[in-house]
Coordinates of C-alpha atoms and ligand atoms in Angstrom, one line a residue:
Chain A
X22 CA 154.7 212.5 206.8
X23 CA 153.3 209.0 206.2
X24 CA 153.4 208.2 209.9
X25 CA 151.6 211.5 210.6
X26 CA 148.7 210.5 208.3
X27 CA 148.6 207.0 209.9
X28 CA 148.4 208.6 213.3
X29 CA 145.6 211.0 212.1
X30 CA 143.7 208.1 210.6
X31 CA 144.0 206.1 213.8
X32 CA 142.8 209.1 215.8
X33 CA 139.8 209.6 213.6
X34 CA 139.0 205.9 213.8
X35 CA 139.2 206.0 217.6
X36 CA 137.0 209.1 217.8
X37 CA 134.5 207.5 215.5
X38 CA 134.4 204.3 217.7
X39 CA 134.1 206.4 220.8
X40 CA 131.2 208.3 219.2
X41 CA 129.5 205.0 218.3
X42 CA 130.0 203.8 221.9
X43 CA 128.4 207.0 223.3
X44 CA 125.5 206.5 220.9
X45 CA 125.0 203.0 222.2
X46 CA 125.1 204.1 225.8
X47 CA 122.7 206.9 225.1
X48 CA 120.1 204.5 223.7
X49 CA 120.7 202.0 226.5
X50 CA 120.3 204.7 229.1
X51 CA 117.1 206.1 227.5
X52 CA 115.4 202.7 227.1
X53 CA 116.2 201.4 230.5
X54 CA 112.9 201.4 232.4
X55 CA 113.0 203.9 235.1
X56 CA 109.7 203.1 236.9
X57 CA 108.0 206.2 235.4
X58 CA 105.8 204.7 232.7
X59 CA 102.9 206.9 233.6
X60 CA 105.1 210.0 233.2
X61 CA 106.6 208.8 229.9
X62 CA 103.2 208.5 228.1
X63 CA 102.2 212.2 228.1
X64 CA 105.7 213.1 227.0
X65 CA 105.5 210.6 224.1
X66 CA 102.2 212.0 223.0
X67 CA 103.5 215.6 223.0
X68 CA 106.5 214.4 220.9
X69 CA 104.2 212.5 218.5
X70 CA 102.6 215.8 217.7
X71 CA 105.9 217.6 217.2
X72 CA 107.7 214.8 215.3
X73 CA 104.7 213.1 213.6
X74 CA 101.8 215.4 213.1
X75 CA 103.9 218.4 212.1
X76 CA 105.6 216.3 209.4
X77 CA 102.2 215.4 207.8
X78 CA 102.0 218.3 205.4
X79 CA 105.3 217.6 203.6
X80 CA 104.6 213.9 203.6
X81 CA 101.1 214.3 202.0
X82 CA 102.2 216.8 199.4
X83 CA 105.3 214.8 198.4
X84 CA 103.3 211.6 198.3
X85 CA 100.7 213.1 196.1
X86 CA 103.2 214.5 193.6
X87 CA 105.4 211.3 193.5
X88 CA 102.3 209.2 192.9
X89 CA 101.2 211.6 190.1
X90 CA 104.6 211.6 188.4
X91 CA 104.9 207.8 188.8
X92 CA 101.6 207.3 187.1
X93 CA 102.4 209.7 184.2
X94 CA 105.8 208.1 183.5
X95 CA 104.4 204.6 183.9
X96 CA 101.5 205.3 181.6
X97 CA 103.8 206.5 178.7
X98 CA 105.8 203.3 179.0
X99 CA 103.0 200.8 179.6
X100 CA 100.8 202.2 176.8
X101 CA 103.5 201.2 174.3
X102 CA 102.9 197.6 175.2
X103 CA 99.1 198.1 175.5
X104 CA 99.4 197.3 179.2
X105 CA 98.1 200.5 180.6
X106 CA 95.6 198.5 182.6
X107 CA 98.4 197.4 184.9
X108 CA 99.2 201.0 185.9
X109 CA 97.6 200.6 189.3
X110 CA 99.8 197.6 190.0
X111 CA 102.9 199.4 189.0
X112 CA 102.2 202.5 191.0
X113 CA 101.2 200.5 194.1
X114 CA 104.1 198.2 194.1
X115 CA 106.7 200.9 193.5
X116 CA 105.3 202.9 196.4
X117 CA 104.8 200.1 198.9
X118 CA 108.1 198.4 198.3
X119 CA 110.5 201.3 197.7
X120 CA 109.4 204.9 197.3
X121 CA 107.0 205.0 200.3
X122 CA 109.5 203.9 202.9
X123 CA 112.6 205.5 201.3
X124 CA 111.3 208.9 200.3
X125 CA 109.3 209.4 203.5
X126 CA 112.4 208.4 205.5
X127 CA 114.5 211.0 203.6
X128 CA 111.9 213.7 204.2
X129 CA 111.6 212.7 207.8
X130 CA 115.4 213.0 208.3
X131 CA 115.3 216.5 206.8
X132 CA 112.1 217.7 208.6
X133 CA 112.1 215.9 212.0
X134 CA 115.6 214.6 212.4
X135 CA 117.3 217.9 211.9
X136 CA 114.8 219.6 214.2
X137 CA 115.5 217.0 217.0
X138 CA 119.2 217.5 216.7
X139 CA 119.0 221.3 216.8
X140 CA 116.6 221.3 219.7
X141 CA 118.7 219.0 221.9
X142 CA 121.9 220.7 221.0
X143 CA 120.4 224.0 222.0
X144 CA 119.1 222.5 225.3
X145 CA 122.7 221.4 226.0
X146 CA 124.2 224.8 225.1
X147 CA 121.8 226.6 227.3
X148 CA 122.5 224.2 230.2
X149 CA 118.9 222.9 230.3
X150 CA 120.2 219.3 230.2
X151 CA 122.6 220.1 233.1
X152 CA 119.9 221.7 235.1
X153 CA 117.7 218.6 234.6
X154 CA 120.5 216.5 235.9
X155 CA 120.9 218.7 239.0
X156 CA 117.1 218.4 239.6
X157 CA 117.7 214.7 239.8
X158 CA 115.8 214.1 236.6
X159 CA 117.7 212.0 234.1
X160 CA 117.6 213.8 230.7
X161 CA 117.9 210.5 229.0
X162 CA 114.5 209.6 230.4
X163 CA 112.9 213.0 230.2
X164 CA 114.2 214.2 226.8
X165 CA 115.7 211.4 224.8
X166 CA 113.3 208.5 225.5
X167 CA 110.0 210.2 224.5
X168 CA 111.5 211.5 221.3
X169 CA 112.9 208.1 220.4
X170 CA 109.6 206.4 220.8
X171 CA 107.7 209.1 219.0
X172 CA 110.1 208.8 216.1
X173 CA 109.7 205.1 215.9
X174 CA 105.9 205.3 216.0
X175 CA 105.6 208.2 213.6
X176 CA 107.7 207.2 210.6
X177 CA 106.0 203.9 209.7
X178 CA 102.6 205.6 209.9
X179 CA 103.9 208.5 207.8
X180 CA 105.2 206.1 205.2
X181 CA 101.9 204.3 205.1
X182 CA 100.1 207.7 204.6
X183 CA 102.7 208.6 201.9
X184 CA 102.0 205.4 200.0
X185 CA 98.2 205.7 200.3
X186 CA 98.2 209.4 199.1
X187 CA 100.6 208.4 196.3
X188 CA 98.2 205.7 195.1
X189 CA 95.4 208.3 195.1
X190 CA 97.7 210.7 193.1
X191 CA 98.4 207.9 190.7
X192 CA 94.7 207.3 190.3
X193 CA 94.1 211.0 189.7
X194 CA 96.6 211.2 186.8
X195 CA 96.1 207.7 185.4
X196 CA 92.3 207.3 185.6
X197 CA 90.9 210.8 185.8
X198 CA 93.2 212.5 183.4
X199 CA 94.7 209.8 181.1
X200 CA 91.6 207.7 181.0
X201 CA 92.7 204.2 182.3
X202 CA 89.7 202.1 183.3
X203 CA 89.1 202.6 187.0
X204 CA 87.9 199.0 187.6
X205 CA 91.1 197.6 186.0
X206 CA 93.2 200.0 187.9
X207 CA 92.0 198.8 191.3
X208 CA 91.4 195.2 190.4
X209 CA 94.8 194.4 189.0
X210 CA 96.4 196.3 192.0
X211 CA 94.4 194.3 194.4
X212 CA 95.3 190.9 192.8
X213 CA 99.0 191.7 192.6
X214 CA 99.8 193.3 196.0
X215 CA 100.7 190.7 198.5
X216 CA 100.2 191.3 202.3
X217 CA 103.5 189.8 203.5
X218 CA 105.6 190.3 200.4
X219 CA 104.9 193.9 199.9
X220 CA 103.1 195.6 202.8
X221 CA 104.9 193.9 205.7
X222 CA 108.3 194.2 204.0
X223 CA 107.7 197.9 203.3
X224 CA 106.6 198.4 206.9
X225 CA 109.7 196.6 208.2
X226 CA 111.9 198.9 206.1
X227 CA 110.3 202.1 207.5
X228 CA 110.6 200.8 211.0
X229 CA 114.3 200.2 210.5
X230 CA 114.7 203.7 209.0
X231 CA 112.8 205.2 211.9
X232 CA 115.2 203.6 214.5
X233 CA 118.2 204.7 212.5
X234 CA 117.2 208.3 211.9
X235 CA 115.9 209.0 215.3
X236 CA 118.9 207.4 217.0
X237 CA 121.3 209.4 214.8
X238 CA 119.4 212.6 215.4
X239 CA 119.3 212.2 219.2
X240 CA 122.9 211.2 219.4
X241 CA 124.2 214.1 217.3
X242 CA 122.2 216.6 219.3
X243 CA 123.3 215.1 222.7
X244 CA 126.9 214.9 221.6
X245 CA 127.0 218.4 219.9
X246 CA 129.6 221.0 220.8
X247 CA 127.5 223.4 222.8
X248 CA 128.1 226.3 220.5
X249 CA 126.2 227.7 217.5
X250 CA 128.8 226.3 215.1
X251 CA 128.7 222.9 216.9
X252 CA 124.9 222.7 216.6
X253 CA 124.9 223.6 212.9
X254 CA 127.5 221.0 212.3
X255 CA 125.5 218.4 214.2
X256 CA 122.3 219.2 212.3
X257 CA 124.1 218.8 209.0
X258 CA 125.6 215.5 210.1
X259 CA 122.2 214.2 211.1
X260 CA 120.8 214.8 207.6
X261 CA 123.8 213.6 205.7
X262 CA 124.4 210.5 207.8
X263 CA 120.8 209.4 208.1
X264 CA 120.3 209.9 204.3
X265 CA 123.3 207.7 203.5
X266 CA 122.2 205.2 206.1
X267 CA 118.7 205.0 204.6
X268 CA 120.0 204.5 201.0
X269 CA 122.6 201.9 202.1
X270 CA 120.2 200.0 204.3
X271 CA 117.5 200.1 201.7
X272 CA 119.7 198.3 199.2
X273 CA 120.7 195.6 201.8
X274 CA 117.1 195.1 202.9
X275 CA 115.8 195.0 199.3
X276 CA 118.4 192.3 198.5
X277 CA 117.4 190.2 201.5
X278 CA 113.6 190.6 201.0
X279 CA 113.2 190.5 197.2
X280 CA 116.6 189.2 196.0
Chain B
X21 CA 134.1 214.0 264.8
X22 CA 132.9 216.9 262.6
X23 CA 131.8 214.4 260.0
X24 CA 128.1 214.9 260.2
X25 CA 128.4 218.7 260.9
X26 CA 129.6 219.3 257.3
X27 CA 127.2 218.6 254.5
X28 CA 130.1 218.8 252.0
X29 CA 133.7 217.8 252.6
X30 CA 136.2 218.1 249.8
X31 CA 139.5 216.6 250.6
X32 CA 142.7 216.7 248.6
X33 CA 140.9 217.1 245.4
X34 CA 142.6 217.8 242.1
X35 CA 140.9 218.5 238.8
X36 CA 142.1 219.7 235.4
X37 CA 140.5 220.5 232.0
X38 CA 142.4 219.9 228.8
X39 CA 145.8 219.6 230.7
X40 CA 145.1 222.9 232.4
X41 CA 145.1 222.3 236.2
X42 CA 142.1 224.0 237.8
X43 CA 142.4 222.6 241.3
X44 CA 145.5 221.2 242.9
X45 CA 145.0 219.3 246.0
X46 CA 142.3 221.6 247.4
X47 CA 140.3 220.9 250.6
X48 CA 137.3 222.7 251.9
X49 CA 134.2 222.1 254.0
X50 CA 130.6 223.4 253.9
X51 CA 129.1 223.3 257.4
X52 CA 125.4 222.2 257.6
X53 CA 122.8 225.0 258.2
X54 CA 125.3 227.8 257.4
X55 CA 125.9 230.1 254.4
X56 CA 129.2 229.4 252.9
X57 CA 130.6 231.8 250.3
X58 CA 133.1 231.1 247.6
X59 CA 134.9 234.1 246.1
X60 CA 137.6 234.3 243.5
X61 CA 138.6 235.9 240.3
X62 CA 136.7 235.2 237.1
X63 CA 137.7 232.0 235.3
X64 CA 139.4 230.5 238.4
X65 CA 136.9 227.6 238.6
X66 CA 134.1 228.5 240.9
X67 CA 131.4 227.2 238.6
X68 CA 133.6 224.1 238.1
X69 CA 133.7 223.7 241.9
X70 CA 129.9 223.7 242.1
X71 CA 129.7 221.1 239.4
X72 CA 132.2 218.9 241.2
X73 CA 130.0 219.2 244.4
X74 CA 126.9 218.2 242.3
X75 CA 128.7 215.2 240.8
X76 CA 128.5 216.6 237.2
X77 CA 132.2 216.5 237.0
X78 CA 134.5 213.9 238.5
X79 CA 137.8 214.9 240.1
X80 CA 141.0 213.1 239.1
X81 CA 142.0 212.5 242.7
X82 CA 140.5 213.2 246.1
X83 CA 137.0 212.8 247.6
X84 CA 133.9 214.9 247.5
X85 CA 131.7 213.8 250.4
X86 CA 128.1 215.0 250.4
X87 CA 126.0 213.9 253.3
X88 CA 128.5 211.3 254.3
X89 CA 128.6 209.7 250.8
X90 CA 131.5 210.1 248.4
X91 CA 129.8 211.6 245.4
X92 CA 132.6 210.5 243.1
X93 CA 132.0 206.8 243.9
X94 CA 128.2 206.7 243.6
X95 CA 126.4 204.8 240.8
X96 CA 124.3 206.9 238.4
X97 CA 121.2 205.9 240.3
X98 CA 122.6 206.7 243.7
X99 CA 123.9 210.0 242.4
X100 CA 120.4 210.9 241.2
X101 CA 119.0 210.1 244.7
X102 CA 121.6 212.2 246.3
X103 CA 120.8 215.1 244.0
X104 CA 117.2 215.2 245.2
X105 CA 118.7 216.9 248.3
X106 CA 120.4 219.6 246.2
X107 CA 119.3 222.6 244.4
X108 CA 121.4 224.6 242.0
X109 CA 121.1 228.1 240.5
X110 CA 123.0 228.0 237.2
X111 CA 125.1 231.0 236.2
X112 CA 123.1 231.2 233.0
X113 CA 119.7 230.5 234.6
X114 CA 119.0 227.5 232.4
X115 CA 115.2 227.9 232.4
X116 CA 113.3 225.5 230.2
X117 CA 112.4 227.7 227.2
X118 CA 109.4 225.7 226.1
X119 CA 107.5 226.3 229.4
X120 CA 106.2 229.4 231.1
X121 CA 107.8 230.7 234.2
X122 CA 105.0 229.1 236.3
X123 CA 105.6 225.7 234.8
X124 CA 109.3 226.0 235.1
X125 CA 109.0 226.4 238.9
X126 CA 106.3 223.8 239.1
X127 CA 108.3 221.3 237.1
X128 CA 110.6 219.9 239.9
X129 CA 107.6 219.7 242.3
X130 CA 105.5 217.8 239.8
X131 CA 108.3 215.5 239.0
X132 CA 109.3 214.6 242.5
X133 CA 106.1 214.8 244.6
X134 CA 102.6 213.6 244.3
X135 CA 101.1 216.9 245.5
X136 CA 97.7 217.9 244.0
X137 CA 97.8 220.7 241.5
X138 CA 96.0 223.2 243.8
X139 CA 98.9 222.9 246.4
X140 CA 101.5 223.1 243.7
X141 CA 100.0 226.3 242.5
X142 CA 100.2 227.8 246.0
X143 CA 103.8 226.8 246.4
X144 CA 104.8 228.2 243.0
X145 CA 103.0 231.5 243.6
X146 CA 104.8 231.8 247.0
X147 CA 108.2 231.2 245.5
X148 CA 107.5 233.7 242.7
X149 CA 106.2 236.3 245.2
X150 CA 109.5 235.8 247.1
X151 CA 111.5 236.9 244.1
X152 CA 109.0 239.6 243.0
X153 CA 107.9 237.8 239.8
X154 CA 104.3 236.7 240.6
X155 CA 103.1 239.0 237.9
X156 CA 105.4 237.3 235.4
X157 CA 104.1 233.8 236.0
X158 CA 102.6 233.3 232.6
X159 CA 105.5 234.8 230.6
X160 CA 108.0 232.6 228.7
X161 CA 111.7 232.8 229.6
X162 CA 112.5 234.6 226.4
X163 CA 110.2 237.4 227.4
X164 CA 112.1 238.0 230.6
X165 CA 115.1 240.4 231.1
X166 CA 118.4 238.8 232.2
X167 CA 117.9 239.8 235.8
X168 CA 114.3 238.5 235.9
X169 CA 115.3 235.2 234.3
X170 CA 117.9 234.8 237.0
X171 CA 115.4 235.4 239.7
X172 CA 113.0 233.0 238.1
X173 CA 115.7 230.4 238.1
X174 CA 116.4 231.2 241.7
X175 CA 112.8 230.5 242.5
X176 CA 113.0 227.2 240.7
X177 CA 116.1 226.1 242.5
X178 CA 114.4 226.6 245.9
X179 CA 111.1 225.1 244.8
X180 CA 111.6 221.8 246.7
X181 CA 113.3 223.4 249.7
X182 CA 116.4 221.1 249.3
X183 CA 118.9 220.6 252.1
X184 CA 121.7 222.2 250.1
X185 CA 121.3 225.0 247.6
X186 CA 124.2 226.1 245.4
X187 CA 123.9 229.7 244.0
X188 CA 126.1 230.5 241.1
X189 CA 126.3 234.3 241.0
X190 CA 122.9 235.1 242.4
X191 CA 123.5 238.8 242.4
X192 CA 124.8 239.2 238.9
X193 CA 122.7 241.7 236.8
X194 CA 120.4 242.7 239.7
X195 CA 119.6 246.3 240.6
X196 CA 120.2 247.4 244.2
X197 CA 116.6 246.6 245.2
X198 CA 116.5 243.1 243.8
X199 CA 120.0 242.6 245.2
X200 CA 118.8 243.5 248.7
X201 CA 115.7 241.2 248.2
X202 CA 117.8 238.2 247.1
X203 CA 120.3 238.7 250.0
X204 CA 117.4 238.7 252.4
X205 CA 115.8 235.7 250.7
X206 CA 119.0 233.6 251.0
X207 CA 119.3 234.6 254.6
X208 CA 115.7 233.8 255.4
X209 CA 115.8 230.4 253.7
X210 CA 118.8 229.7 255.9
X211 CA 117.3 231.0 259.1
X212 CA 113.7 229.7 258.7
X213 CA 114.2 226.3 257.0
X214 CA 117.8 225.6 258.2
X215 CA 118.9 225.2 254.5
X216 CA 122.6 225.1 253.8
X217 CA 123.7 227.6 251.1
X218 CA 126.8 227.8 249.0
X219 CA 127.0 231.2 247.4
X220 CA 129.5 231.9 244.6
X221 CA 129.9 235.6 244.0
X222 CA 132.2 238.5 243.2
X223 CA 130.1 241.0 245.1
X224 CA 132.4 241.3 248.1
X225 CA 130.1 243.5 250.3
X226 CA 127.0 241.4 249.7
X227 CA 128.8 238.2 250.4
X228 CA 130.5 239.5 253.6
X229 CA 127.1 240.7 254.8
X230 CA 125.3 237.3 254.6
X231 CA 128.0 234.6 254.7
X232 CA 128.8 232.8 257.9
X233 CA 132.1 231.5 256.4
X234 CA 134.0 232.6 253.3
X235 CA 136.6 230.9 251.1
X236 CA 138.7 232.9 248.7
X237 CA 140.1 230.8 245.8
X238 CA 143.0 231.7 243.6
X239 CA 145.9 229.9 242.0
X240 CA 144.2 226.4 242.2
X241 CA 144.0 226.6 246.0
X242 CA 142.1 228.2 248.9
X243 CA 144.2 231.3 249.6
X244 CA 142.2 232.5 252.5
X245 CA 139.2 231.4 254.7
X246 CA 137.4 232.6 257.7
X247 CA 134.4 234.5 259.0
X248 CA 133.7 237.8 257.3
X249 CA 135.1 239.6 260.4
X250 CA 138.3 237.5 260.2
X251 CA 138.7 238.2 256.5
X252 CA 138.4 242.0 257.0
X253 CA 141.3 241.8 259.4
X254 CA 143.4 239.7 256.9
X255 CA 146.6 241.4 256.0
X256 CA 147.8 239.0 253.3
X257 CA 148.5 241.0 250.1
X258 CA 146.4 238.6 247.9
X259 CA 143.3 238.9 250.1
X260 CA 143.6 242.7 250.4
X261 CA 144.0 243.0 246.7
X262 CA 140.9 240.9 246.0
X263 CA 138.7 242.5 248.6
X264 CA 139.6 246.0 247.5
X265 CA 139.6 245.2 243.8
X266 CA 143.1 246.5 243.0
X267 CA 144.4 245.4 239.5
X268 CA 148.0 245.1 240.7
X269 CA 149.1 242.5 243.2
X270 CA 149.8 238.9 243.5
X271 CA 146.4 237.7 242.1
X272 CA 146.7 237.5 238.3
X273 CA 143.9 239.4 236.5
X274 CA 145.0 237.8 233.2
X275 CA 144.3 234.3 231.8
X276 CA 147.7 232.5 231.6
X277 CA 149.5 233.8 228.5
X278 CA 153.0 234.4 227.0
X279 CA 154.8 237.6 227.6
X280 CA 152.7 240.6 226.4
X281 CA 155.5 242.6 224.8
X282 CA 156.9 239.5 223.2
X283 CA 153.5 238.6 221.6
X284 CA 152.9 242.1 220.3
X285 CA 156.4 242.3 218.7
X286 CA 156.3 238.8 217.3
X287 CA 154.7 238.6 213.9
X288 CA 154.8 234.9 213.4
X289 CA 152.6 232.9 215.7
Ligands
ATP6 N1 133.6 223.0 229.1 C1 134.8 223.4 229.3 N2 135.8 222.9 228.6 C2 137.1 223.3 228.8 N3 137.5 224.2 229.7 C3 136.5 224.8 230.5 C4 135.1 224.4 230.3 N4 134.4 225.1 231.1 C5 135.3 225.9 231.8 N5 136.5 225.7 231.4 C6 137.7 226.3 231.9 O1 137.7 226.1 233.3 C7 138.1 227.3 234.0 C8 137.2 227.6 235.1 O2 135.9 227.9 234.6 P1 134.7 228.3 235.6 O3 133.5 228.4 234.7 O4 134.6 227.3 236.7 O5 135.2 229.7 236.1 P2 134.4 230.7 237.1 O6 135.3 230.8 238.3 O7 133.0 230.2 237.4 O8 134.4 232.0 236.3 P3 133.3 233.2 236.3 O9 133.5 233.9 237.6 O10 133.7 234.0 235.2 O11 132.0 232.5 236.1 C9 138.1 228.4 233.0 O12 139.5 228.9 232.9 C10 137.7 227.8 231.7 O13 138.6 228.2 230.7
MG7 MG1 131.2 230.8 236.9

């Protein structure tokens, strides 16, 4: 009984380690330069459209609403201390340090990560990856690499757009609706937001999230069982594992950067 | 000796999947510039054999020599260089779903040559004309019927005129006219361009009409080989059963299983 569960635990551990090893090899193989830089660029641009541009709507809409809610909640608290002038500072710092990188990463995992996994899993199931191999074209270079680079370029930009739209949403609610002074809103924000402390740290966070999400999504798709059930499992795993990774890594990075 | 006359030489190869032995110490040769057919019951491992020849699967023991190189010992890079000389028609077609038929066929040409687009267009149209799909060039794979998709995939596998083409079930799902066209196409490629073909198929008559040499596989081994004329004379029960399509005989029709009566009568699993 007990020995059985130890055996099962060991097997799961080994399977997990083997999976991690395959994920590492996948990335190494994809990033190894293959003397085809000129051919990689158009593929990256196409994926930037699919992964980045097509995620814009959800990022802009969510950013707007999060900024508006943040401003509304912040106002009701700050006004109690007569500090509603600092609303701009509060909205901007929350977005740039935490909400921008984290929420846009969670949305990106759900919108783009799951789509990447499903797409690659289906390519595997329909033997498109095998037929690339037999055409002497390495699917790691043709399929995996452009998607990886597109993910890494897209997410930090999406996070920046998210924060910018969020600040505008905060302005809309705080200034245009609740009547905070617009000069104070911008001036206090400007004097309190630091370039390296806030903006660079936020950008580093979303870059790390981008690597993690895209890597998990590509690995899960490439490693999926080539069946409809296998692909649906892989897609779920991408969203769950990248969300957990984002939240865990965010805590660690916040502790290192601001702790 | 015959080394360079055979484009593929498989010697003493064994391969198994999940503890199920697919091939046990099998040897066969594919002579250069000829059409070699591989026949055998469904599920016996014909597709697996093509994947072994293309280096997508690695045998447990034995050698798979392609063009005087042991495919099983090549590095990833060397393997990709060797594969430039191969074409493969997949059993499922495996067209790229996000491209039109035209782009599917142009894809390997664009990847592996520096030809200008005007010449690529001519090559693609010629290949499509050969399989009767020039009118379908701008359709997407999802808009094709099963038989059309297979012919489009066939056109893609011959796009670069490789030295060796492996056709996995090229006749499946084709009407008698398309079937005749494909048979002639494979023969013409072979005669005009000296391309070596490996054809996997169940269609006994078509295969015997085009093949120069035939292997029949069953029970993890080659059970018969020879020219079509020799096989027609073959008296061995197994071969006669397969060629005439009789369900009863030494070649098992069923996937390995426990006794039928026993399984029906047994309630617990
Ligand atoms: N990915 C796989 N994992 C495990 N077993 C497999 C896999 N693919 C095929 N097999 C097994 O290998 C055996 C040979 O399969 P293969 O596809 O080579 O048969 P085949 O001769 O091409 O059959 P058909 O004529 O029906 O296409 C089958 O019995 C199958 O159960
Ligand atoms: Mg098959």
